[in-house]
């Protein structure tokens, strides 16, 4: 009757890692820079857990007696997107980053996409989703052509107005794109981006759907499934693993994720809960919204006691992130950063975990917690023995 959870605060990086400059991200420090921008953070519950001891964060006391084990993890995989980060947490390390298309996709590929879907295309460049929809939405509605765009991430995004293209047709088109984008053109995710509204007031809807490439190795989720351990997904985690051994209820807001975590802890007597908390990345990091990011941190802090009230027995809860997304820098893209680790539970000792060599250490810890036999050559080093009383 064991329960463990990894709660990924999407984009909540905690500062420099050794190869940060190679990714063009020197100076990115999501939590630290947000703290400096607002004159210091006041997050008493996260401070009590030990967030200020993971790394120096203005406003959070580095001293005291933390309630959680604390540290940071450095990225090992090549890349800095959500798929790469979540896969690494679950033990799959990428030796090469997913391909990106800063100058757009080959027109031959898009023409084949158009042939197979029966609609032409517009755009085909790296762009902000809200901006390209504002720019091309009216033409899309007039012509019925797909709006295709990408970003600094390895993504092929297809936008369509819900009154112009039925949602099911948009999803079918993205499945076609997923079949096309393999081999030399393999991208991490194909993303359906439905929107609604009128010209000048278009808004993306909550019915986004991701079509991910399958993990290229054995994941923590695969191993748990083989051992018969139940798995509950919250947020977009199923999309990131191509729904392999995880199903998930998607959450448009952080508050929705927190509510579903509470429900899972109230209802599930055993198993692994895997969570993506989306708004630090989607709503605030990508939009350089420092006030929104700050407010999100305060909301997270205020929710911590509700989480703690539901942790019992042998429960193991790990907070972390998958990459950075510093809203204080000129870039609106992900940043290569270390991520925080806060591990808590009734039997967790508040140990200093130091600077872990890989995100995979968290997945290895959960694997050991559930009694899975070590795999030869598997990524990650468990820290369970350091924290378990």
GROMACS .gro file of N, CA and C in nm, residues 105-223:
model
  357
  105UNK      N    1   0.962   2.448  -4.179
  105UNK     CA    2   0.974   2.311  -4.228
  105UNK      C    3   0.992   2.310  -4.380
  106UNK      N    4   1.051   2.204  -4.435
  106UNK     CA    5   1.064   2.195  -4.581
  106UNK      C    6   0.926   2.204  -4.647
  107UNK      N    7   0.918   2.282  -4.754
  107UNK     CA    8   0.788   2.297  -4.820
  107UNK      C    9   0.739   2.164  -4.877
  108UNK      N   10   0.831   2.076  -4.916
  108UNK     CA   11   0.789   1.946  -4.967
  108UNK      C   12   0.714   1.866  -4.860
  109UNK      N   13   0.759   1.878  -4.736
  109UNK     CA   14   0.692   1.809  -4.626
  109UNK      C   15   0.553   1.869  -4.603
  110UNK      N   16   0.544   2.001  -4.605
  110UNK     CA   17   0.414   2.066  -4.583
  110UNK      C   18   0.319   2.039  -4.699
  111UNK      N   19   0.371   2.032  -4.818
  111UNK     CA   20   0.284   2.002  -4.932
  111UNK      C   21   0.228   1.861  -4.922
  112UNK      N   22   0.307   1.768  -4.871
  112UNK     CA   23   0.257   1.632  -4.851
  112UNK      C   24   0.153   1.630  -4.738
  113UNK      N   25   0.178   1.708  -4.634
  113UNK     CA   26   0.080   1.723  -4.527
  113UNK      C   27  -0.052   1.777  -4.582
  114UNK      N   28  -0.043   1.877  -4.669
  114UNK     CA   29  -0.164   1.933  -4.730
  114UNK      C   30  -0.234   1.830  -4.817
  115UNK      N   31  -0.158   1.753  -4.893
  115UNK     CA   32  -0.218   1.652  -4.981
  115UNK      C   33  -0.294   1.548  -4.900
  116UNK      N   34  -0.233   1.505  -4.789
  116UNK     CA   35  -0.295   1.398  -4.709
  116UNK      C   36  -0.413   1.447  -4.628
  117UNK      N   37  -0.416   1.575  -4.595
  117UNK     CA   38  -0.524   1.627  -4.510
  117UNK      C   39  -0.632   1.701  -4.589
  118UNK      N   40  -0.604   1.733  -4.716
  118UNK     CA   41  -0.703   1.799  -4.799
  118UNK      C   42  -0.715   1.948  -4.774
  119UNK      N   43  -0.621   2.007  -4.705
  119UNK     CA   44  -0.621   2.151  -4.679
  119UNK      C   45  -0.480   2.206  -4.701
  120UNK      N   46  -0.472   2.329  -4.751
  120UNK     CA   47  -0.344   2.395  -4.766
  120UNK      C   48  -0.290   2.444  -4.634
  121UNK      N   49  -0.181   2.521  -4.640
  121UNK     CA   50  -0.118   2.567  -4.517
  121UNK      C   51  -0.078   2.714  -4.526
  122UNK      N   52  -0.070   2.775  -4.409
  122UNK     CA   53  -0.026   2.914  -4.393
  122UNK      C   54   0.085   2.917  -4.288
  123UNK      N   55   0.166   3.021  -4.292
  123UNK     CA   56   0.265   3.042  -4.186
  123UNK      C   57   0.397   2.974  -4.213
  124UNK      N   58   0.419   2.862  -4.146
  124UNK     CA   59   0.543   2.784  -4.155
  124UNK      C   60   0.665   2.865  -4.112
  125UNK      N   61   0.664   2.906  -3.987
  125UNK     CA   62   0.779   2.974  -3.930
  125UNK      C   63   0.775   2.960  -3.778
  126UNK      N   64   0.885   2.994  -3.715
  126UNK     CA   65   0.889   2.998  -3.569
  126UNK      C   66   0.815   3.123  -3.523
  127UNK      N   67   0.720   3.106  -3.434
  127UNK     CA   68   0.635   3.219  -3.396
  127UNK      C   69   0.567   3.193  -3.263
  128UNK      N   70   0.525   3.301  -3.199
  128UNK     CA   71   0.435   3.291  -3.084
  128UNK      C   72   0.299   3.245  -3.134
  129UNK      N   73   0.241   3.149  -3.064
  129UNK     CA   74   0.112   3.097  -3.107
  129UNK      C   75   0.002   3.202  -3.108
  130UNK      N   76  -0.003   3.283  -3.003
  130UNK     CA   77  -0.107   3.385  -2.999
  130UNK      C   78  -0.088   3.489  -3.110
  131UNK      N   79   0.037   3.522  -3.141
  131UNK     CA   80   0.064   3.624  -3.243
  131UNK      C   81   0.032   3.572  -3.383
  132UNK      N   82   0.070   3.448  -3.413
  132UNK     CA   83   0.047   3.399  -3.548
  132UNK      C   84  -0.102   3.372  -3.572
  133UNK      N   85  -0.174   3.335  -3.467
  133UNK     CA   86  -0.319   3.320  -3.480
  133UNK      C   87  -0.384   3.456  -3.503
  134UNK      N   88  -0.339   3.558  -3.431
  134UNK     CA   89  -0.393   3.693  -3.453
  134UNK      C   90  -0.364   3.740  -3.594
  135UNK      N   91  -0.247   3.707  -3.646
  135UNK     CA   92  -0.206   3.753  -3.778
  135UNK      C   93  -0.276   3.677  -3.890
  136UNK      N   94  -0.288   3.545  -3.877
  136UNK     CA   95  -0.335   3.462  -3.988
  136UNK      C   96  -0.474   3.402  -3.966
  137UNK      N   97  -0.532   3.426  -3.849
  137UNK     CA   98  -0.660   3.362  -3.818
  137UNK      C   99  -0.770   3.395  -3.917
  138UNK      N  100  -0.779   3.521  -3.957
  138UNK     CA  101  -0.886   3.560  -4.049
  138UNK      C  102  -0.867   3.494  -4.186
  139UNK      N  103  -0.743   3.490  -4.236
  139UNK     CA  104  -0.717   3.423  -4.363
  139UNK      C  105  -0.745   3.274  -4.353
  140UNK      N  106  -0.709   3.215  -4.240
  140UNK     CA  107  -0.741   3.074  -4.218
  140UNK      C  108  -0.891   3.050  -4.226
  141UNK      N  109  -0.968   3.138  -4.163
  141UNK     CA  110  -1.113   3.118  -4.165
  141UNK      C  111  -1.171   3.138  -4.305
  142UNK      N  112  -1.111   3.227  -4.381
  142UNK     CA  113  -1.159   3.252  -4.517
  142UNK      C  114  -1.123   3.138  -4.612
  143UNK      N  115  -1.003   3.079  -4.595
  143UNK     CA  116  -0.955   2.980  -4.691
  143UNK      C  117  -0.965   2.836  -4.642
  144UNK      N  118  -0.974   2.818  -4.510
  144UNK     CA  119  -0.974   2.684  -4.455
  144UNK      C  120  -0.836   2.621  -4.444
  145UNK      N  121  -0.731   2.696  -4.475
  145UNK     CA  122  -0.595   2.641  -4.469
  145UNK      C  123  -0.547   2.632  -4.324
  146UNK      N  124  -0.466   2.529  -4.298
  146UNK     CA  125  -0.406   2.514  -4.165
  146UNK      C  126  -0.307   2.628  -4.137
  147UNK      N  127  -0.300   2.671  -4.011
  147UNK     CA  128  -0.190   2.757  -3.966
  147UNK      C  129  -0.084   2.665  -3.906
  148UNK      N  130   0.033   2.660  -3.968
  148UNK     CA  131   0.141   2.573  -3.922
  148UNK      C  132   0.256   2.660  -3.872
  149UNK      N  133   0.307   2.627  -3.755
  149UNK     CA  134   0.419   2.704  -3.701
  149UNK      C  135   0.499   2.618  -3.605
  150UNK      N  136   0.613   2.668  -3.564
  150UNK     CA  137   0.698   2.599  -3.470
  150UNK      C  138   0.748   2.699  -3.366
  151UNK      N  139   0.847   2.659  -3.288
  151UNK     CA  140   0.906   2.748  -3.186
  151UNK      C  141   1.051   2.708  -3.170
  152UNK      N  142   1.114   2.753  -3.064
  152UNK     CA  143   1.251   2.709  -3.037
  152UNK      C  144   1.255   2.563  -2.996
  153UNK      N  145   1.140   2.506  -2.959
  153UNK     CA  146   1.132   2.365  -2.924
  153UNK      C  147   1.113   2.281  -3.050
  154UNK      N  148   1.125   2.151  -3.033
  154UNK     CA  149   1.106   2.056  -3.143
  154UNK      C  150   0.957   2.025  -3.155
  155UNK      N  151   0.883   2.116  -3.216
  155UNK     CA  152   0.737   2.102  -3.225
  155UNK      C  153   0.688   2.142  -3.364
  156UNK      N  154   0.584   2.074  -3.409
  156UNK     CA  155   0.510   2.105  -3.531
  156UNK      C  156   0.369   2.136  -3.482
  157UNK      N  157   0.330   2.264  -3.488
  157UNK     CA  158   0.203   2.306  -3.431
  157UNK      C  159   0.104   2.341  -3.541
  158UNK      N  160  -0.018   2.293  -3.525
  158UNK     CA  161  -0.124   2.315  -3.624
  158UNK      C  162  -0.240   2.383  -3.554
  159UNK      N  163  -0.270   2.505  -3.597
  159UNK     CA  164  -0.379   2.582  -3.537
  159UNK      C  165  -0.498   2.585  -3.632
  160UNK      N  166  -0.618   2.577  -3.576
  160UNK     CA  167  -0.740   2.584  -3.655
  160UNK      C  168  -0.854   2.635  -3.567
  161UNK      N  169  -0.939   2.718  -3.628
  161UNK     CA  170  -1.055   2.772  -3.557
  161UNK      C  171  -1.161   2.662  -3.543
  162UNK      N  172  -1.216   2.650  -3.424
  162UNK     CA  173  -1.308   2.540  -3.398
  162UNK      C  174  -1.437   2.550  -3.481
  163UNK      N  175  -1.474   2.669  -3.528
  163UNK     CA  176  -1.593   2.682  -3.612
  163UNK      C  177  -1.560   2.666  -3.761
  164UNK      N  178  -1.432   2.666  -3.794
  164UNK     CA  179  -1.389   2.649  -3.934
  164UNK      C  180  -1.351   2.505  -3.963
  165UNK      N  181  -1.283   2.442  -3.869
  165UNK     CA  182  -1.240   2.304  -3.883
  165UNK      C  183  -1.288   2.225  -3.760
  166UNK      N  184  -1.369   2.121  -3.780
  166UNK     CA  185  -1.410   2.040  -3.665
  166UNK      C  186  -1.290   1.989  -3.587
  167UNK      N  187  -1.305   1.982  -3.457
  167UNK     CA  188  -1.195   1.942  -3.370
  167UNK      C  189  -1.141   1.804  -3.408
  168UNK      N  190  -1.231   1.712  -3.441
  168UNK     CA  191  -1.187   1.577  -3.478
  168UNK      C  192  -1.100   1.580  -3.603
  169UNK      N  193  -1.131   1.671  -3.697
  169UNK     CA  194  -1.049   1.680  -3.817
  169UNK      C  195  -0.911   1.737  -3.785
  170UNK      N  196  -0.904   1.833  -3.695
  170UNK     CA  197  -0.775   1.887  -3.653
  170UNK      C  198  -0.690   1.776  -3.591
  171UNK      N  199  -0.750   1.697  -3.505
  171UNK     CA  200  -0.676   1.588  -3.442
  171UNK      C  201  -0.629   1.485  -3.546
  172UNK      N  202  -0.715   1.454  -3.643
  172UNK     CA  203  -0.673   1.359  -3.748
  172UNK      C  204  -0.556   1.415  -3.829
  173UNK      N  205  -0.560   1.545  -3.856
  173UNK     CA  206  -0.450   1.608  -3.930
  173UNK      C  207  -0.320   1.600  -3.852
  174UNK      N  208  -0.327   1.618  -3.722
  174UNK     CA  209  -0.206   1.610  -3.640
  174UNK      C  210  -0.153   1.467  -3.635
  175UNK      N  211  -0.244   1.369  -3.638
  175UNK     CA  212  -0.199   1.230  -3.645
  175UNK      C  213  -0.128   1.203  -3.777
  176UNK      N  214  -0.177   1.264  -3.886
  176UNK     CA  215  -0.109   1.254  -4.015
  176UNK      C  216   0.031   1.314  -4.006
  177UNK      N  217   0.040   1.434  -3.947
  177UNK     CA  218   0.170   1.499  -3.931
  177UNK      C  219   0.265   1.414  -3.848
  178UNK      N  220   0.211   1.350  -3.742
  178UNK     CA  221   0.296   1.265  -3.658
  178UNK      C  222   0.355   1.150  -3.740
  179UNK      N  223   0.276   1.093  -3.831
  179UNK     CA  224   0.326   0.985  -3.917
  179UNK      C  225   0.432   1.035  -4.015
  180UNK      N  226   0.419   1.162  -4.057
  180UNK     CA  227   0.515   1.218  -4.151
  180UNK      C  228   0.647   1.256  -4.085
  181UNK      N  229   0.639   1.301  -3.962
  181UNK     CA  230   0.756   1.360  -3.896
  181UNK      C  231   0.833   1.253  -3.819
  182UNK      N  232   0.899   1.167  -3.898
  182UNK     CA  233   0.981   1.059  -3.843
  182UNK      C  234   1.115   1.061  -3.916
  183UNK      N  235   1.204   0.974  -3.874
  183UNK     CA  236   1.334   0.967  -3.939
  183UNK      C  237   1.409   1.098  -3.926
  184UNK      N  238   1.459   1.150  -4.037
  184UNK     CA  239   1.538   1.273  -4.032
  184UNK      C  240   1.455   1.393  -3.988
  185UNK      N  241   1.324   1.385  -4.005
  185UNK     CA  242   1.237   1.497  -3.967
  185UNK      C  243   1.162   1.472  -3.836
  186UNK      N  244   1.207   1.376  -3.757
  186UNK     CA  245   1.139   1.347  -3.631
  186UNK      C  246   1.141   1.469  -3.539
  187UNK      N  247   1.026   1.508  -3.492
  187UNK     CA  248   1.015   1.613  -3.391
  187UNK      C  249   0.958   1.552  -3.264
  188UNK      N  250   0.982   1.620  -3.154
  188UNK     CA  251   0.937   1.570  -3.026
  188UNK      C  252   0.785   1.562  -3.020
  189UNK      N  253   0.717   1.670  -3.061
  189UNK     CA  254   0.571   1.673  -3.048
  189UNK      C  255   0.506   1.740  -3.168
  190UNK      N  256   0.393   1.687  -3.207
  190UNK     CA  257   0.298   1.756  -3.295
  190UNK      C  258   0.186   1.804  -3.204
  191UNK      N  259   0.149   1.932  -3.215
  191UNK     CA  260   0.053   1.989  -3.121
  191UNK      C  261  -0.066   2.047  -3.196
  192UNK      N  262  -0.185   2.000  -3.163
  192UNK     CA  263  -0.309   2.059  -3.214
  192UNK      C  264  -0.341   2.181  -3.130
  193UNK      N  265  -0.361   2.295  -3.198
  193UNK     CA  266  -0.385   2.422  -3.128
  193UNK      C  267  -0.518   2.483  -3.172
  194UNK      N  268  -0.629   2.432  -3.120
  194UNK     CA  269  -0.758   2.491  -3.157
  194UNK      C  270  -0.777   2.629  -3.095
  195UNK      N  271  -0.848   2.716  -3.168
  195UNK     CA  272  -0.878   2.848  -3.113
  195UNK      C  273  -1.021   2.887  -3.150
  196UNK      N  274  -1.067   2.993  -3.090
  196UNK     CA  275  -1.206   3.038  -3.110
  196UNK      C  276  -1.208   3.190  -3.108
  197UNK      N  277  -1.326   3.247  -3.127
  197UNK     CA  278  -1.341   3.392  -3.123
  197UNK      C  279  -1.345   3.455  -3.260
  198UNK      N  280  -1.336   3.586  -3.260
  198UNK     CA  281  -1.346   3.665  -3.384
  198UNK      C  282  -1.214   3.735  -3.413
  199UNK      N  283  -1.194   3.781  -3.539
  199UNK     CA  284  -1.072   3.855  -3.571
  199UNK      C  285  -1.049   3.970  -3.473
  200UNK      N  286  -0.929   3.981  -3.428
  200UNK     CA  287  -0.895   4.083  -3.328
  200UNK      C  288  -0.917   4.037  -3.185
  201UNK      N  289  -0.985   3.923  -3.167
  201UNK     CA  290  -1.013   3.873  -3.032
  201UNK      C  291  -1.008   3.720  -3.029
  202UNK      N  292  -0.916   3.663  -3.106
  202UNK     CA  293  -0.901   3.518  -3.104
  202UNK      C  294  -0.841   3.472  -2.972
  203UNK      N  295  -0.883   3.355  -2.926
  203UNK     CA  296  -0.827   3.296  -2.805
  203UNK      C  297  -0.809   3.146  -2.825
  204UNK      N  298  -0.696   3.093  -2.782
  204UNK     CA  299  -0.676   2.949  -2.787
  204UNK      C  300  -0.765   2.881  -2.683
  205UNK      N  301  -0.822   2.767  -2.719
  205UNK     CA  302  -0.911   2.697  -2.627
  205UNK      C  303  -0.832   2.592  -2.548
  206UNK      N  304  -0.900   2.529  -2.455
  206UNK     CA  305  -0.835   2.429  -2.368
  206UNK      C  306  -0.825   2.292  -2.433
  207UNK      N  307  -0.868   2.279  -2.559
  207UNK     CA  308  -0.873   2.147  -2.623
  207UNK      C  309  -0.746   2.116  -2.703
  208UNK      N  310  -0.637   2.175  -2.664
  208UNK     CA  311  -0.506   2.138  -2.718
  208UNK      C  312  -0.483   1.989  -2.702
  209UNK      N  313  -0.412   1.929  -2.798
  209UNK     CA  314  -0.376   1.788  -2.787
  209UNK      C  315  -0.237   1.768  -2.845
  210UNK      N  316  -0.153   1.697  -2.771
  210UNK     CA  317  -0.015   1.671  -2.814
  210UNK      C  318  -0.002   1.529  -2.868
  211UNK      N  319   0.075   1.515  -2.974
  211UNK     CA  320   0.104   1.386  -3.034
  211UNK      C  321   0.256   1.367  -3.027
  212UNK      N  322   0.301   1.294  -2.926
  212UNK     CA  323   0.444   1.284  -2.898
  212UNK      C  324   0.506   1.162  -2.965
  213UNK      N  325   0.635   1.171  -2.985
  213UNK     CA  326   0.711   1.055  -3.026
  213UNK      C  327   0.722   0.962  -2.906
  214UNK      N  328   0.725   0.831  -2.932
  214UNK     CA  329   0.735   0.736  -2.821
  214UNK      C  330   0.873   0.743  -2.757
  215UNK      N  331   0.881   0.723  -2.625
  215UNK     CA  332   1.013   0.719  -2.560
  215UNK      C  333   1.105   0.617  -2.627
  216UNK      N  334   1.231   0.652  -2.635
  216UNK     CA  335   1.328   0.569  -2.708
  216UNK      C  336   1.394   0.465  -2.617
  217UNK      N  337   1.353   0.458  -2.493
  217UNK     CA  338   1.407   0.359  -2.401
  217UNK      C  339   1.302   0.321  -2.299
  218UNK      N  340   1.339   0.234  -2.207
  218UNK     CA  341   1.249   0.189  -2.101
  218UNK      C  342   1.236   0.298  -1.995
  219UNK      N  343   1.114   0.338  -1.964
  219UNK     CA  344   1.090   0.444  -1.868
  219UNK      C  345   1.049   0.387  -1.733
  220UNK      N  346   1.052   0.474  -1.634
  220UNK     CA  347   0.999   0.438  -1.502
  220UNK      C  348   0.856   0.389  -1.513
  221UNK      N  349   0.776   0.453  -1.599
  221UNK     CA  350   0.637   0.413  -1.616
  221UNK      C  351   0.627   0.271  -1.671
  222UNK      N  352   0.714   0.236  -1.766
  222UNK     CA  353   0.715   0.100  -1.819
  222UNK      C  354   0.747  -0.001  -1.709
  223UNK      N  355   0.846   0.031  -1.628
  223UNK     CA  356   0.888  -0.061  -1.522
  223UNK      C  357   0.779  -0.076  -1.415
   0.00000   0.00000   0.00000
